[in-house]
PDB file of C-alpha atoms in Angstrom:
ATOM      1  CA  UNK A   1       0.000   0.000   0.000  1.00  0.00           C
ATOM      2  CA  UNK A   2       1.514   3.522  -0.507  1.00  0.00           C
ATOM      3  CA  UNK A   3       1.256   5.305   2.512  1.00  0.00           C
ATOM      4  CA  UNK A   4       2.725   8.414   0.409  1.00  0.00           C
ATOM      5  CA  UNK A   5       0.060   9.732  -1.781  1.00  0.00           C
ATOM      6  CA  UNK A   6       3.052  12.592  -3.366  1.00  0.00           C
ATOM      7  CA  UNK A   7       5.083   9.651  -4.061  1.00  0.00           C
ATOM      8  CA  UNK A   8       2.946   6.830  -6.551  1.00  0.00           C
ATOM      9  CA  UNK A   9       3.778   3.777  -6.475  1.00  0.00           C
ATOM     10  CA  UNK A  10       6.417   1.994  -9.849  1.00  0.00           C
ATOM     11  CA  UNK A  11       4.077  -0.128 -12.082  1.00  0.00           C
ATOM     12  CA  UNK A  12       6.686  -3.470 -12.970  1.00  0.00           C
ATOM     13  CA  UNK A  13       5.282  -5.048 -16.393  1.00  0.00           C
ATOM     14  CA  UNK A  14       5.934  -8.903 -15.632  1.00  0.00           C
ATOM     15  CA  UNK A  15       4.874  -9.881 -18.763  1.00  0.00           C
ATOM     16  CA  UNK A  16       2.929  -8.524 -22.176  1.00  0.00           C
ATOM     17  CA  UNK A  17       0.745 -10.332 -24.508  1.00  0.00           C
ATOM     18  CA  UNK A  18      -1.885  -9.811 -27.496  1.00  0.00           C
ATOM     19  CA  UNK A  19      -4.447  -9.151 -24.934  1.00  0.00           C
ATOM     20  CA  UNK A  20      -3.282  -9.416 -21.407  1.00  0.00           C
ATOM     21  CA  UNK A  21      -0.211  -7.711 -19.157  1.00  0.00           C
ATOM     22  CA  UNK A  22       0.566  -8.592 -15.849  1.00  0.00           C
ATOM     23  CA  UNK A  23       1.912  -5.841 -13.759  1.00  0.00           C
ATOM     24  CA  UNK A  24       3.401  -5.415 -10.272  1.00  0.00           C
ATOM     25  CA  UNK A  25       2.564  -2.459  -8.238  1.00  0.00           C
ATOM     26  CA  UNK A  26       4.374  -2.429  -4.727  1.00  0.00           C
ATOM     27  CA  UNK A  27       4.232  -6.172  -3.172  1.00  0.00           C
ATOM     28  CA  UNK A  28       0.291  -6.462  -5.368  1.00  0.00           C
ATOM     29  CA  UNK A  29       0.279  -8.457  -9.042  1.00  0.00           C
ATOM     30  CA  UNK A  30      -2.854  -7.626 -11.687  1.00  0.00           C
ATOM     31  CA  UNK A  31      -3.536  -8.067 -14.739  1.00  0.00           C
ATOM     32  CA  UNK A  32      -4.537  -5.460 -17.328  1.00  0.00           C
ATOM     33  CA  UNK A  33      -5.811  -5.019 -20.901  1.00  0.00           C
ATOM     34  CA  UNK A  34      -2.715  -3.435 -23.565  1.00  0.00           C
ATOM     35  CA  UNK A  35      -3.878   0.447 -23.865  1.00  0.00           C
ATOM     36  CA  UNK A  36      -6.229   0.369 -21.629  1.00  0.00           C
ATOM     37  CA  UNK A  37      -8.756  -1.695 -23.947  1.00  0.00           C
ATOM     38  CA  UNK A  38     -12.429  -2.141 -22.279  1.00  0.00           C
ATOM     39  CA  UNK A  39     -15.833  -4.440 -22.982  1.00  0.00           C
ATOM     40  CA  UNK A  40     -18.828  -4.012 -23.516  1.00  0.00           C
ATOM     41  CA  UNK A  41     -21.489  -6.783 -21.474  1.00  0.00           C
ATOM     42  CA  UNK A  42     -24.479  -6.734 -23.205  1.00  0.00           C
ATOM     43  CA  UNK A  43     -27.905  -7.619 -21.316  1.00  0.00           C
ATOM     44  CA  UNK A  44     -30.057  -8.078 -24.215  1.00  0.00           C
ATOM     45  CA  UNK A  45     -33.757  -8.672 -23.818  1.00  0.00           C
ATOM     46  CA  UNK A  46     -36.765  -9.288 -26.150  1.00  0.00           C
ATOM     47  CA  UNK A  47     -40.086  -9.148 -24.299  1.00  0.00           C
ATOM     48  CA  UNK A  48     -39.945 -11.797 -21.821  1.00  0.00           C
ATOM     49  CA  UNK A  49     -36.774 -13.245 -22.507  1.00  0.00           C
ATOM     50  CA  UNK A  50     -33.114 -12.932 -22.151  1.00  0.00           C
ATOM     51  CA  UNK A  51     -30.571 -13.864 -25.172  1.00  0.00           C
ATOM     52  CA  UNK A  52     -27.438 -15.767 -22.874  1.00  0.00           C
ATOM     53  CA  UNK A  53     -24.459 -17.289 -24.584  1.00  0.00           C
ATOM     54  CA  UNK A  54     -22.589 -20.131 -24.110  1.00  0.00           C
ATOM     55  CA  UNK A  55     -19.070 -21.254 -24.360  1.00  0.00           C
ATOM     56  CA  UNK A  56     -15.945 -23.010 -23.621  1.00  0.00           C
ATOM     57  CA  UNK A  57     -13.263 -20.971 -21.398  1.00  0.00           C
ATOM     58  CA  UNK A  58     -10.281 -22.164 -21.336  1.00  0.00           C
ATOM     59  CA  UNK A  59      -9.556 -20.891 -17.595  1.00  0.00           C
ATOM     60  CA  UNK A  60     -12.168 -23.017 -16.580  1.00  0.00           C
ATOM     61  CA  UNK A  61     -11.402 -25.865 -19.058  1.00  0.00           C
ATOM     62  CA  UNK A  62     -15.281 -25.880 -19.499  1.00  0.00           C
ATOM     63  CA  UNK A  63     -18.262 -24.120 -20.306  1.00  0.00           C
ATOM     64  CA  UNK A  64     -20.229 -20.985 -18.751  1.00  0.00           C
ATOM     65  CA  UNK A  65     -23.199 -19.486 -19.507  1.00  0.00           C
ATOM     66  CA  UNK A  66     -22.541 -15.750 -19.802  1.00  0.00           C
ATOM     67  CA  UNK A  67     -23.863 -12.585 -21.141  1.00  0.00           C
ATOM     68  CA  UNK A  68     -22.782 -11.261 -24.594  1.00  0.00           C
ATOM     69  CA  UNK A  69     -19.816  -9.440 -24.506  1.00  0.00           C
ATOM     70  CA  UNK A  70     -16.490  -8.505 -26.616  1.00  0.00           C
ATOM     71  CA  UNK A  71     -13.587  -5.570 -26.248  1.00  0.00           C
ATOM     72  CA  UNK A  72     -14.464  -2.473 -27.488  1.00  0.00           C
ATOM     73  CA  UNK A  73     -11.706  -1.709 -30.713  1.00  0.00           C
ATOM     74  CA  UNK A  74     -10.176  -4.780 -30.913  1.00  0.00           C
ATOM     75  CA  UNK A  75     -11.589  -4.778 -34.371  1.00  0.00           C
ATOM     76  CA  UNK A  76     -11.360  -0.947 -35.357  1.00  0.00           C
ATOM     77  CA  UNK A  77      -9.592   1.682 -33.670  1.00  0.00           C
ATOM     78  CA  UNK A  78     -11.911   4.404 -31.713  1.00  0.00           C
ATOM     79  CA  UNK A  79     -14.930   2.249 -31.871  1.00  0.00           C
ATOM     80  CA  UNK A  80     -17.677   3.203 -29.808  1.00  0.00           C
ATOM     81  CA  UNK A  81     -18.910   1.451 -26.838  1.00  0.00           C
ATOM     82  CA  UNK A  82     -22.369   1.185 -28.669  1.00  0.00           C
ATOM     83  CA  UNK A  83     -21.197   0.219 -32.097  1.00  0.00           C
ATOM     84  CA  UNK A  84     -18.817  -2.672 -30.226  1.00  0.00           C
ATOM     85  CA  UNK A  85     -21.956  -4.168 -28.312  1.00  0.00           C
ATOM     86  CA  UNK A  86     -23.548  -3.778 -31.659  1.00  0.00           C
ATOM     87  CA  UNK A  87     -21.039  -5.846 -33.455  1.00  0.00           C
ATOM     88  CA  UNK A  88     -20.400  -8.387 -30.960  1.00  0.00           C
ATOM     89  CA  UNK A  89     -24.535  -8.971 -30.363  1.00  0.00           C
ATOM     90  CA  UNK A  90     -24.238  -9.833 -34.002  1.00  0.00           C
ATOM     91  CA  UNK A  91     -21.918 -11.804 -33.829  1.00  0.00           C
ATOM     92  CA  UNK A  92     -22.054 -13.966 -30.929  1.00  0.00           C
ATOM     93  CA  UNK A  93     -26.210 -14.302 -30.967  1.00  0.00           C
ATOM     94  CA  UNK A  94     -26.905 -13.318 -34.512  1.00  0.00           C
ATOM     95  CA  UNK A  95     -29.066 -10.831 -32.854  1.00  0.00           C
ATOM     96  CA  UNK A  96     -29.261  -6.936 -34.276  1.00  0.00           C
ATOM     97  CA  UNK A  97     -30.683  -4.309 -31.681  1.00  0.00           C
ATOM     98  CA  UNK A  98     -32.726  -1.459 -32.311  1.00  0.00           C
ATOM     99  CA  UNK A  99     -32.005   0.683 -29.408  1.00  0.00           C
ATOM    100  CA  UNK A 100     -29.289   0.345 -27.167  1.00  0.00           C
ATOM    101  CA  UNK A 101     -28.645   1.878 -23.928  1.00  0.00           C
ATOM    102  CA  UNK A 102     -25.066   2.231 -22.265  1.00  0.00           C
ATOM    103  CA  UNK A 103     -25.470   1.911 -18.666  1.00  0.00           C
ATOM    104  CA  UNK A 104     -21.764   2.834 -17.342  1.00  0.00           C
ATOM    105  CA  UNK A 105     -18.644   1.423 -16.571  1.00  0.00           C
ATOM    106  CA  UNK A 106     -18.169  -1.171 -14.183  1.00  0.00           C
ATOM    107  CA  UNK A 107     -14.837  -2.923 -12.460  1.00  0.00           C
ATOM    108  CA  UNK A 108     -14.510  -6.518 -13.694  1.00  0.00           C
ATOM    109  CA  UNK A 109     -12.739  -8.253 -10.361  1.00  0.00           C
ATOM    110  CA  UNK A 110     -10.891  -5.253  -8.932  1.00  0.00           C
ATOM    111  CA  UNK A 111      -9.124  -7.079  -6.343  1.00  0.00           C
ATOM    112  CA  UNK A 112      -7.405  -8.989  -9.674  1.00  0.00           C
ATOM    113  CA  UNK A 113      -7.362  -7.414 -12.768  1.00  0.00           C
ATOM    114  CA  UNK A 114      -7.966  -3.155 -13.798  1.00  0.00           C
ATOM    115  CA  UNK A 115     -10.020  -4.298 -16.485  1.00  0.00           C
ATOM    116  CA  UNK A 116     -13.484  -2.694 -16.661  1.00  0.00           C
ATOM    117  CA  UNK A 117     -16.393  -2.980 -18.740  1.00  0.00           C
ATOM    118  CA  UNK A 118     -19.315  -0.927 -20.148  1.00  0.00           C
ATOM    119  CA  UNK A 119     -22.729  -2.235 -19.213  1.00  0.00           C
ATOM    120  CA  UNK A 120     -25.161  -2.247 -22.587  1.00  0.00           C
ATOM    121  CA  UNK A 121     -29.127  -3.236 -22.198  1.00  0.00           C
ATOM    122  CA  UNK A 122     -30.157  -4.095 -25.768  1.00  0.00           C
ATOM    123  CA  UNK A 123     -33.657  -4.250 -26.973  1.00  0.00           C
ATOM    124  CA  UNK A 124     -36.034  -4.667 -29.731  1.00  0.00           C
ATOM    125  CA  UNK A 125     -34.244  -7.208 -31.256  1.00  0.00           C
ATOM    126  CA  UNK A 126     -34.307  -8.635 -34.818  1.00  0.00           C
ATOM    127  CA  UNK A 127     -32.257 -11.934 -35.649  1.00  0.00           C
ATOM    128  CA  UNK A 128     -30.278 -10.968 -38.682  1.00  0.00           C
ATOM    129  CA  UNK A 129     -27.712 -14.386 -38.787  1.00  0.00           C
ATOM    130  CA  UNK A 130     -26.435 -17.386 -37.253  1.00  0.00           C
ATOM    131  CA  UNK A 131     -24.480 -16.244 -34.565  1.00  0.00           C
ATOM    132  CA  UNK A 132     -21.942 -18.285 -32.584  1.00  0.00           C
ATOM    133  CA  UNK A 133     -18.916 -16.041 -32.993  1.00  0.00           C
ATOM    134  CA  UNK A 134     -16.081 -15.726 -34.913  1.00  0.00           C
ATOM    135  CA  UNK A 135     -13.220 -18.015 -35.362  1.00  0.00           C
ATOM    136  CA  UNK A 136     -13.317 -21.003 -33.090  1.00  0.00           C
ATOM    137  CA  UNK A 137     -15.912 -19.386 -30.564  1.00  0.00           C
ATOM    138  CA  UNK A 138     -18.313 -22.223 -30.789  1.00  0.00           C
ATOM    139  CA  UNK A 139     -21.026 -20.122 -29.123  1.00  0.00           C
ATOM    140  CA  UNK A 140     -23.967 -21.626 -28.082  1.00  0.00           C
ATOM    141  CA  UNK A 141     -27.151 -19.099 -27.834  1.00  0.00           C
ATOM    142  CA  UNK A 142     -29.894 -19.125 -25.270  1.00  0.00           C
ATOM    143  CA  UNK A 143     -33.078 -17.491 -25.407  1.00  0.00           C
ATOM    144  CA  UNK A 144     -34.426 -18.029 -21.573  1.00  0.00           C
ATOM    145  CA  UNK A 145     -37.334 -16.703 -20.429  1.00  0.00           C
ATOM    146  CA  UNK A 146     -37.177 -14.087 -17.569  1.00  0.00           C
ATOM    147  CA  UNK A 147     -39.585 -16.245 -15.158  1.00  0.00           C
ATOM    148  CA  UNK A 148     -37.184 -19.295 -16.131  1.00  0.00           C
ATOM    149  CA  UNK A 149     -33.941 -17.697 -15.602  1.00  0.00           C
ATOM    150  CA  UNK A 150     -32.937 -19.225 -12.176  1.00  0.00           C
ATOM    151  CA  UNK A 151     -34.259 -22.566 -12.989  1.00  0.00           C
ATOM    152  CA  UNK A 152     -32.030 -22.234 -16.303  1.00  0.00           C
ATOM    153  CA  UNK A 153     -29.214 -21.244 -14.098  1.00  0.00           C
ATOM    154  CA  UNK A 154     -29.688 -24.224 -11.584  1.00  0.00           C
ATOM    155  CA  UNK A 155     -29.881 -26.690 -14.423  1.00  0.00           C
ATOM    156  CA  UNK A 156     -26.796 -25.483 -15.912  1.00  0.00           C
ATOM    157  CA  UNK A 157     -25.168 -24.956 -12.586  1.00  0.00           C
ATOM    158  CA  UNK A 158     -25.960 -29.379 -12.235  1.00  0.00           C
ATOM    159  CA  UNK A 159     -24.426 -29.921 -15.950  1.00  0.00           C
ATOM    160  CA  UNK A 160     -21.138 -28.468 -14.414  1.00  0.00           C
ATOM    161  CA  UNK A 161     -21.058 -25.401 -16.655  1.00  0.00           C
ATOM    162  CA  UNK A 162     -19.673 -22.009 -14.868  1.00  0.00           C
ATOM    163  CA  UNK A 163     -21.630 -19.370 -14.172  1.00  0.00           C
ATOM    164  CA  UNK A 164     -20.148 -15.769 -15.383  1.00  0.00           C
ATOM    165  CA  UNK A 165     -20.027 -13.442 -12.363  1.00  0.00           C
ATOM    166  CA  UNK A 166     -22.171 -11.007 -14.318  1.00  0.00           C
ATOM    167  CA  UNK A 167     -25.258 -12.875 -14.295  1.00  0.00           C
ATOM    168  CA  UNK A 168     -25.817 -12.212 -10.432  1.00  0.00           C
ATOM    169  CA  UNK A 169     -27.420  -9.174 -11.537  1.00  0.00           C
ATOM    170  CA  UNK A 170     -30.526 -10.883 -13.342  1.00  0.00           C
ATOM    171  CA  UNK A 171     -30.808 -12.708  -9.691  1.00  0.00           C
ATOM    172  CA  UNK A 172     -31.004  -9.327  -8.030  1.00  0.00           C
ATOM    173  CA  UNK A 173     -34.551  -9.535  -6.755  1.00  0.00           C
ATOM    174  CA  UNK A 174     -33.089 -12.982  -5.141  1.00  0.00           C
ATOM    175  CA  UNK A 175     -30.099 -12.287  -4.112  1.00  0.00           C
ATOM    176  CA  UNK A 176     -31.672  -9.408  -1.905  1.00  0.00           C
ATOM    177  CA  UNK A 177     -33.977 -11.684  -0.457  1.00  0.00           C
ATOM    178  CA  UNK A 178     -37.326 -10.189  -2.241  1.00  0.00           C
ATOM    179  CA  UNK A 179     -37.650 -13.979  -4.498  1.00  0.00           C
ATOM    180  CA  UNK A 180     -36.578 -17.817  -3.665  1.00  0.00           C
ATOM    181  CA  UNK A 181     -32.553 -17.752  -4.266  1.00  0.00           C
ATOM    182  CA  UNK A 182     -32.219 -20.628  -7.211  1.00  0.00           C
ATOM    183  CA  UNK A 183     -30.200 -22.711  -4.532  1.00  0.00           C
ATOM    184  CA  UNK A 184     -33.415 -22.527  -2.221  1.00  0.00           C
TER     185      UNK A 184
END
């Protein structure tokens, strides 16, 4: 911790790859994103249901059930926020929104990594392709009903798939006690 806020603390770059650094700062190790590159997690909903993805991570050496989401001008330099949640609907759902709303930025896992992303709600949705990513994504879409979610979630949860962090905020009624928790 620096106890001198005049005096800032050397950043030590342990290592540098495509798309992740590792840095030292005093006795504390993060990782980062190279120039400060961002996401954008997309909650997108059409009437009653939620479009989920899901996909193999190899930290995990298995598959989660996550929101949509991609980095924001890894593609194209000085893309928007918007246009990047755009894109990467597209392409990981085959999904095209009409309206989008950018609901700020939010810290990833602050007590690991300085990487943030940019919360996007999506609606009025049109299906426009396939989906399932780009490359060797192998994304699997979801279209879950809102009433369903947690019983989607538990099921899933039993199959041995991960859960992305990020979904704990379409259990927020739960979570705060106001519905049954999934695990009830």
């Amino acid at each position: 911790m620096n106890k001198n806020p005049e005096k800032p603390l050397k950043t030590e770059l342990l290592y540098s790859g495509k798309y992740i650094l590792l840095n030292r700062r005093g006795s504390w190790e993060y990782a980062s994103r190279p120039h400060n590159m961002t996401a954008a997690v997309i909650v997108a909903i059409d009437e009653d249901t939620i479009i989920l993805v899901e996909q193999r991570r190899i930290p995990f050496d298995c598959n989660t059930i996550e929101l949509p989401a991609g980095l924001v001008g890894d593609e194209e330099s000085g893309e928007s926020v918007e246009d990047a949640a755009k894109r990467e609907l597209i392409e990981e759902t085959g999904y095209h929104a009409e309206v989008i709303h950018n609901l700020g930025e939010f810290a990833s896992s602050p007590g690991m990594t300085s990487e943030g992303f940019f919360l996007i709600r999506a609606e009025v949705l049109t299906k426009v392709g396939e989906g399932g990513g780009v490359d060797d994504e192998n994304i699997t879409v979801h279209r879950v009903k809102l009433a369903q979610l947690s019983e989607f979630i538990v099921q899933k949860r039993a199959e041995g798939l991960v859960m992305d962090a990020k979904l704990l905020l379409l259990l927020g009624p739960a979570l705060l006690g106001k519905t049954a928790f999934p695990e009830d």
